[in-house]
Coordinates of C-alpha atoms and ligand atoms in Angstrom, one line a residue:
X1 CA 18.0 1.6 33.0
X2 CA 17.4 5.2 32.2
X3 CA 15.3 6.6 29.4
X4 CA 18.4 7.8 27.6
X5 CA 22.1 7.5 28.0
X6 CA 24.3 10.5 28.8
X7 CA 24.8 12.6 25.7
X8 CA 22.0 10.9 23.9
X9 CA 19.0 13.0 23.0
X10 CA 15.8 11.8 24.6
X11 CA 13.6 10.3 21.9
X12 CA 10.2 12.1 21.5
X13 CA 7.4 10.7 23.6
X14 CA 3.7 10.9 23.1
X15 CA 1.6 10.0 20.1
X16 CA -1.3 11.8 18.5
X17 CA -3.6 10.6 15.7
X18 CA -5.4 13.4 14.1
X19 CA -8.3 12.0 12.0
X20 CA -6.1 9.4 10.6
X21 CA -7.7 7.4 7.7
X22 CA -6.1 4.5 6.0
X23 CA -7.5 2.7 3.0
X24 CA -6.3 -0.3 1.0
X25 CA -7.5 -0.4 -2.6
X26 CA -10.3 2.0 -1.8
X27 CA -11.5 0.2 1.3
X28 CA -11.2 2.2 4.4
X29 CA -9.7 0.1 7.2
X30 CA -9.0 2.9 9.6
X31 CA -11.7 5.5 9.8
X32 CA -10.8 9.0 11.0
X33 CA -8.9 7.9 14.1
X34 CA -8.5 10.6 16.8
X35 CA -6.5 9.4 19.7
X36 CA -3.7 10.8 22.0
X37 CA -1.2 8.8 23.9
X38 CA 0.4 11.0 26.5
X39 CA 4.1 10.9 27.2
X40 CA 4.7 8.0 29.6
X41 CA 1.3 6.5 29.1
X42 CA 0.5 2.9 28.2
X43 CA -2.5 2.8 25.8
X44 CA -3.9 -0.5 24.8
X45 CA -5.6 -0.8 21.5
X46 CA -8.2 -3.5 22.1
X47 CA -10.5 -5.0 19.5
X48 CA -11.4 -8.0 17.5
X49 CA -9.5 -9.4 14.5
X50 CA -9.6 -7.1 11.5
X51 CA -10.7 -4.0 13.4
X52 CA -7.7 -1.9 12.3
X53 CA -5.3 -2.2 15.3
X54 CA -2.2 -3.2 13.4
X55 CA -3.0 -0.6 10.7
X56 CA -3.1 2.1 13.4
X57 CA 0.3 1.0 14.7
X58 CA 1.8 0.9 11.2
X59 CA 0.6 4.4 10.6
X60 CA 2.6 5.6 13.7
X61 CA 5.6 3.6 12.6
X62 CA 5.5 5.0 9.1
X63 CA 4.9 1.7 7.3
X64 CA 1.6 2.8 5.9
X65 CA 0.7 6.2 4.6
X66 CA -2.6 7.7 5.7
X67 CA -5.0 8.7 3.0
X68 CA -6.0 11.6 5.2
X69 CA -5.1 12.9 8.7
X70 CA -1.8 13.5 10.4
X71 CA 0.4 11.6 12.9
X72 CA 2.3 13.4 15.6
X73 CA 5.2 12.1 17.8
X74 CA 6.3 14.3 20.7
X75 CA 4.2 17.1 19.2
X76 CA 6.0 16.9 15.9
X77 CA 4.1 16.1 12.7
X78 CA 5.9 12.9 11.4
X79 CA 3.4 12.0 8.7
X80 CA 5.9 12.6 5.9
X81 CA 8.9 11.1 7.8
X82 CA 10.3 7.7 6.8
X83 CA 10.1 5.0 9.6
X84 CA 13.8 5.0 10.5
X85 CA 13.7 8.7 11.3
X86 CA 10.8 8.4 13.8
X87 CA 12.8 7.1 16.8
X88 CA 10.4 4.3 17.8
X89 CA 10.7 0.7 18.9
X90 CA 8.3 -1.7 17.4
X91 CA 7.6 -5.4 18.0
X92 CA 5.3 -7.1 15.5
X93 CA 3.1 -10.2 15.6
X94 CA 5.6 -12.2 13.6
X95 CA 9.1 -12.0 15.1
X96 CA 10.9 -10.6 12.1
X97 CA 14.4 -11.3 13.4
X98 CA 17.3 -11.5 10.9
X99 CA 17.9 -15.2 10.5
X100 CA 21.6 -14.9 9.6
X101 CA 22.4 -12.8 12.7
X102 CA 23.0 -14.1 16.2
X103 CA 20.7 -13.0 18.9
X104 CA 23.2 -10.4 20.2
X105 CA 23.7 -9.0 16.7
X106 CA 19.9 -8.8 16.1
X107 CA 19.7 -6.7 19.3
X108 CA 22.7 -4.7 18.4
X109 CA 21.4 -3.9 14.9
X110 CA 19.1 -1.1 15.9
X111 CA 21.8 0.4 18.2
X112 CA 24.2 0.6 15.3
X113 CA 21.6 2.2 13.1
X114 CA 21.1 4.7 15.9
X115 CA 24.8 5.4 16.0
X116 CA 25.2 4.3 19.7
X117 CA 28.9 4.6 20.6
X118 CA 30.5 1.2 19.8
X119 CA 31.8 0.7 23.4
X120 CA 28.3 1.0 24.8
X121 CA 26.7 -1.6 22.5
X122 CA 27.7 -4.9 24.3
X123 CA 26.4 -3.6 27.6
X124 CA 23.2 -2.3 26.1
X125 CA 22.6 -5.6 24.3
X126 CA 23.2 -7.6 27.5
X127 CA 20.9 -5.3 29.5
X128 CA 18.1 -5.6 26.9
X129 CA 18.5 -9.4 26.8
X130 CA 18.5 -9.7 30.5
X131 CA 15.2 -7.7 30.6
X132 CA 13.5 -10.5 28.7
X133 CA 15.4 -13.4 30.3
X134 CA 17.4 -14.2 27.2
X135 CA 21.0 -13.2 28.1
X136 CA 22.1 -16.8 28.0
X137 CA 21.1 -17.1 24.4
X138 CA 23.1 -14.2 23.0
X139 CA 25.3 -16.4 20.7
X140 CA 22.5 -18.5 19.2
X141 CA 20.8 -17.9 15.9
X142 CA 17.0 -17.3 15.7
X143 CA 16.5 -20.8 14.2
X144 CA 17.9 -22.3 17.4
X145 CA 15.2 -20.6 19.5
X146 CA 11.5 -21.4 20.1
X147 CA 8.9 -19.0 18.8
X148 CA 8.4 -17.5 22.2
X149 CA 12.1 -17.0 22.7
X150 CA 12.3 -15.3 19.3
X151 CA 9.6 -12.9 20.3
X152 CA 11.4 -12.1 23.5
X153 CA 14.5 -11.3 21.5
X154 CA 12.4 -9.1 19.3
X155 CA 11.2 -7.2 22.4
X156 CA 14.8 -6.8 23.5
X157 CA 15.7 -5.5 20.1
X158 CA 13.0 -2.8 20.3
X159 CA 14.0 -1.8 23.8
X160 CA 17.7 -1.6 23.2
X161 CA 17.5 1.8 21.4
X162 CA 15.6 3.2 24.4
X163 CA 12.8 4.5 22.3
X164 CA 10.5 7.4 23.3
X165 CA 7.6 5.5 21.8
X166 CA 7.3 1.7 21.9
X167 CA 4.8 0.0 19.6
X168 CA 3.9 -3.5 20.6
X169 CA 1.6 -5.6 18.3
X170 CA 0.3 -8.6 20.2
X171 CA 3.8 -9.2 21.6
X172 CA 2.8 -12.0 23.8
X173 CA 0.6 -14.0 21.5
X174 CA 3.3 -16.6 20.8
X175 CA 4.1 -17.2 24.5
X176 CA 2.5 -19.9 26.6
X177 CA 0.2 -18.8 29.5
X178 CA 2.9 -18.9 32.2
X179 CA 5.5 -17.1 30.1
X180 CA 2.9 -14.6 29.1
X181 CA 2.0 -13.6 32.6
X182 CA 5.7 -13.4 33.4
X183 CA 6.2 -11.1 30.4
X184 CA 3.2 -9.0 31.4
X185 CA 4.8 -8.4 34.8
X186 CA 8.1 -7.7 33.0
X187 CA 6.5 -5.2 30.7
X188 CA 4.8 -3.5 33.7
X189 CA 8.1 -3.3 35.6
X190 CA 9.9 -2.1 32.5
X191 CA 7.3 0.7 32.1
X192 CA 7.9 1.8 35.7
X193 CA 11.6 2.0 34.9
X194 CA 11.0 4.0 31.7
X195 CA 8.4 6.4 33.0
X196 CA 8.7 8.7 29.9
X197 CA 8.2 6.1 27.2
X198 CA 4.7 6.1 25.6
X199 CA 3.6 2.6 24.8
X200 CA 0.9 1.7 22.3
X201 CA 0.0 -1.9 22.9
X202 CA -2.2 -3.8 20.5
X203 CA -4.1 -6.8 21.8
X204 CA -7.4 -8.6 21.5
X205 CA -6.9 -9.9 25.0
X206 CA -8.7 -7.8 27.5
X207 CA -6.7 -9.3 30.4
X208 CA -3.5 -7.9 28.9
X209 CA -5.2 -4.6 28.3
X210 CA -6.6 -4.4 31.8
X211 CA -3.3 -5.4 33.4
X212 CA -1.0 -3.1 31.6
X213 CA -2.9 -0.1 30.3
X214 CA -3.4 3.3 31.8
X215 CA -6.2 3.7 29.2
X216 CA -7.8 1.4 26.7
X217 CA -8.9 2.4 23.2
X218 CA -11.6 0.1 22.0
X219 CA -11.6 -0.5 18.2
X220 CA -14.3 -2.2 16.2
X221 CA -14.9 -2.2 12.4
X222 CA -12.2 0.4 11.6
X223 CA -13.4 2.8 14.2
X224 CA -12.5 3.9 17.7
X225 CA -15.6 3.0 19.7
X226 CA -14.6 4.1 23.2
X227 CA -11.5 5.3 25.1
X228 CA -11.0 5.5 28.9
X229 CA -9.3 4.1 31.9
X230 CA -10.1 0.4 32.4
X231 CA -12.3 1.4 35.3
X232 CA -14.2 4.0 33.3
X233 CA -14.8 1.6 30.5
X234 CA -15.9 -1.0 32.9
X235 CA -18.2 1.2 35.0
X236 CA -19.5 3.5 32.3
X237 CA -19.2 1.8 28.9
X238 CA -20.7 4.0 26.1
X239 CA -21.7 1.2 23.8
X240 CA -22.8 -2.4 24.0
X241 CA -19.7 -3.4 22.2
X242 CA -17.4 -1.9 24.9
X243 CA -19.7 -3.3 27.7
X244 CA -19.3 -6.9 26.4
X245 CA -15.7 -6.6 25.2
X246 CA -14.3 -5.2 28.4
X247 CA -15.5 -7.5 31.2
X248 CA -18.8 -9.3 31.3
X249 CA -22.2 -7.6 31.1
X250 CA -25.9 -8.3 31.5
X251 CA -27.5 -6.5 28.6
X252 CA -31.3 -6.2 28.8
X253 CA -33.6 -4.6 26.2
X254 CA -35.7 -1.9 27.8
X255 CA -38.0 1.0 27.0
X256 CA -37.6 4.3 28.7
X257 CA -40.9 5.1 30.4
X258 CA -40.1 8.3 32.3
X259 CA -37.5 10.2 34.2
X260 CA -35.5 7.5 36.0
X261 CA -37.7 4.6 35.0
X262 CA -37.6 1.9 32.3
X263 CA -39.7 -1.1 31.4
X264 CA -38.4 -4.6 30.9
X265 CA -41.3 -6.7 29.6
X266 CA -43.7 -5.1 31.9
X267 CA -41.4 -4.8 34.9
X268 CA -40.7 -1.3 36.0
X269 CA -37.0 -0.7 36.9
X270 CA -35.4 2.4 38.4
X271 CA -32.2 3.3 36.5
X272 CA -30.5 6.6 35.5
X273 CA -32.1 7.7 32.3
X274 CA -30.1 10.9 31.6
X275 CA -28.8 9.4 28.3
X276 CA -32.2 8.5 26.8
X277 CA -35.5 10.2 26.2
X278 CA -38.9 8.8 27.3
X279 CA -40.2 6.3 24.7
X280 CA -36.8 5.4 23.5
X281 CA -35.5 1.8 23.2
X282 CA -32.3 1.3 25.2
X283 CA -30.1 -1.4 26.5
X284 CA -29.7 -1.7 30.3
X285 CA -26.2 -2.8 31.3
X286 CA -25.4 -4.2 34.8
X287 CA -22.2 -6.0 35.6
X288 CA -22.6 -9.5 37.1
X289 CA -20.7 -8.7 40.3
X290 CA -23.2 -5.9 41.0
X291 CA -26.2 -8.2 40.9
X292 CA -27.3 -9.4 44.4
X293 CA -29.2 -12.4 45.5
X294 CA -32.7 -12.0 47.1
X295 CA -35.3 -9.4 47.0
X296 CA -34.4 -5.7 46.8
X297 CA -34.7 -2.7 44.5
X298 CA -35.0 -3.7 40.9
X299 CA -35.9 -7.3 41.6
X300 CA -35.8 -9.8 38.8
X301 CA -37.4 -13.1 39.3
X302 CA -36.7 -16.2 37.2
X303 CA -35.1 -19.6 37.4
X304 CA -31.6 -20.8 37.7
X305 CA -30.2 -22.3 34.5
X306 CA -26.5 -22.8 35.5
X307 CA -24.2 -22.4 38.5
X308 CA -20.4 -22.2 38.1
X309 CA -17.9 -22.2 40.9
X310 CA -15.2 -19.8 40.1
X311 CA -12.9 -19.9 43.1
X312 CA -13.9 -16.7 44.9
X313 CA -17.5 -16.4 43.5
X314 CA -20.3 -18.5 42.2
X315 CA -21.6 -17.4 38.8
X316 CA -25.3 -18.0 38.8
X317 CA -27.1 -17.9 35.4
X318 CA -30.8 -17.1 35.6
X319 CA -33.5 -17.1 33.0
X320 CA -35.7 -14.0 33.5
X321 CA -38.6 -14.2 31.0
X322 CA -36.2 -15.4 28.3
X323 CA -33.4 -13.0 29.2
X324 CA -30.1 -14.4 30.5
X325 CA -29.0 -12.6 33.7
X326 CA -25.6 -13.4 35.3
X327 CA -24.8 -12.8 39.0
X328 CA -21.4 -13.3 40.4
X329 CA -22.1 -14.0 44.1
X330 CA -19.5 -14.1 46.9
X331 CA -19.6 -16.1 50.0
X332 CA -22.6 -18.1 49.0
X333 CA -23.0 -20.8 51.7
X334 CA -25.7 -22.8 49.8
X335 CA -25.6 -22.1 46.1
X336 CA -29.0 -22.5 44.4
X337 CA -29.6 -25.6 42.2
X338 CA -30.4 -25.6 38.5
X339 CA -34.2 -25.2 38.1
X340 CA -34.7 -23.4 41.5
X341 CA -36.7 -20.2 41.4
X342 CA -34.4 -17.2 42.1
X343 CA -34.8 -13.5 42.8
X344 CA -31.9 -11.2 41.8
X345 CA -31.7 -7.4 42.2
X346 CA -29.4 -4.5 41.5
X347 CA -29.0 -0.9 42.7
X348 CA -30.1 2.0 40.6
X349 CA -26.7 3.6 40.6
X350 CA -25.1 0.3 39.3
X351 CA -27.1 0.4 36.1
X352 CA -26.0 2.1 32.9
X353 CA -28.3 2.8 29.9
X354 CA -26.7 2.3 26.5
X355 CA -28.1 3.2 23.1
X356 CA -30.2 0.2 21.9
X357 CA -27.9 -2.3 20.3
X358 CA -26.9 -2.5 16.7
X359 CA -24.6 -5.2 17.9
X360 CA -24.7 -8.8 16.8
X361 CA -25.5 -10.7 20.0
X362 CA -23.6 -13.8 18.8
X363 CA -20.5 -11.7 18.6
X364 CA -20.9 -10.2 22.1
X365 CA -21.1 -13.8 23.4
X366 CA -17.9 -14.7 21.7
X367 CA -16.0 -12.0 23.5
X368 CA -17.5 -12.5 26.9
X369 CA -15.7 -14.7 29.3
X370 CA -12.8 -13.2 31.3
X371 CA -12.2 -10.0 33.1
X372 CA -13.5 -8.6 36.4
Ligands
ATP401 N1 -1.7 -4.7 3.2 C1 -3.0 -4.8 3.2 N2 -3.7 -4.8 2.0 C2 -5.1 -4.9 2.0 N3 -5.8 -5.0 3.1 C3 -5.2 -5.0 4.3 C4 -3.8 -4.9 4.4 N4 -3.4 -5.0 5.7 C5 -4.6 -5.1 6.4 N5 -5.7 -5.1 5.6 C6 -7.1 -5.2 6.0 O1 -7.3 -4.1 6.9 C7 -8.2 -4.5 7.9 C8 -7.6 -4.2 9.2 O2 -6.4 -5.0 9.4 P1 -5.5 -5.0 10.7 O3 -4.3 -5.8 10.4 O4 -5.3 -3.5 11.0 O5 -6.4 -5.6 11.7 P2 -6.1 -6.0 13.3 O6 -7.1 -5.3 14.1 O7 -4.7 -5.8 13.6 O8 -6.5 -7.6 13.3 P3 -5.8 -8.8 14.0 O9 -6.2 -8.8 15.5 O10 -6.3 -10.0 13.3 O11 -4.3 -8.7 13.9 C9 -8.5 -6.0 7.7 O12 -9.7 -6.1 7.0 C10 -7.4 -6.4 6.7 O13 -7.8 -7.5 5.9
MG402 MG1 -3.1 -7.1 14.0

């Protein structure tokens, strides 16, 4: 499958939000979003429910008009263009298939609207349906399909027009776990076959974001909090929210005591302090897999509160003066028992200092769980 058929103009690729603000009834739900998705890039928009992800997508599609700011597609300002003139494919949370049309006619619908030559349509429909494993269902009506199958038809319909920009709003949320991982692999393969298409992929599932995305834009409370490659966000989160939403994090309240030193309840620790001034309160972030067992630099002594076997690692939970510290330990011959004293340590370069949290800790716990 090529990005565009012979004779068909390539659809514009690349998205730019320029301080896009959206308000409903005076309430701002998207606050001055600045974000660029490069041609051919997969950008995940990751964030909790209500953070403004769907709103951002609808602003690109043209279904919602920004109160301020501009939207660009392929370098062209499309803020004033109606949705059907933007050349994008979109898959929404609800399937939105036409109930009276067969599967193949649902997929053909967008092609007809795009004036694809009639003779090409059946081949393009089959190709799109094959991509999502639905070719055998071409003659059924949506009501004769499961929810997951309907969503796959919706994906086929969005792809059939070979858009330059593909907007996916939680496209896998209706699929069961096995289909979901199959579809993730399909989407990744599809992206390799369509290297010029920009994909903006809305999800609140960090595994989907980490698997598919070249970069992740983290949204919270109507605002972009952070943006970077999965590795950058994981290694160098800028906020507590990112640290806990992308992967797991040990977050410890410290005070900066000097150049390269902080204090955790009277324990001196050596960490990079280039982001904070002496005397400042800060949050120390260390990823659980970078915490080692035994004595070493930055030793933390406490007691074991829980041990979980996770296949390739043991996750040891320790209580260090009332702070929970997680360590993901590999090749542990004799895991410690609950109640055992334990010493953990981490290297200076593996620690990141974050601005002291305005975050609600209960919320951070809700989102912790999966990821590297
Ligand atoms: N048509 C609308 N009228 C009024 N408020 C709206 C409308 N659409 C969305 N909102 C509000 O805007 C905020 C952001 O909604 P949005 O749908 O963008 O969130 P989301 O990040 O996609 O969440 P979810 O993960 O639940 O889909 C929410 O508080 C929501 O209630
Ligand atoms: Mg949404």
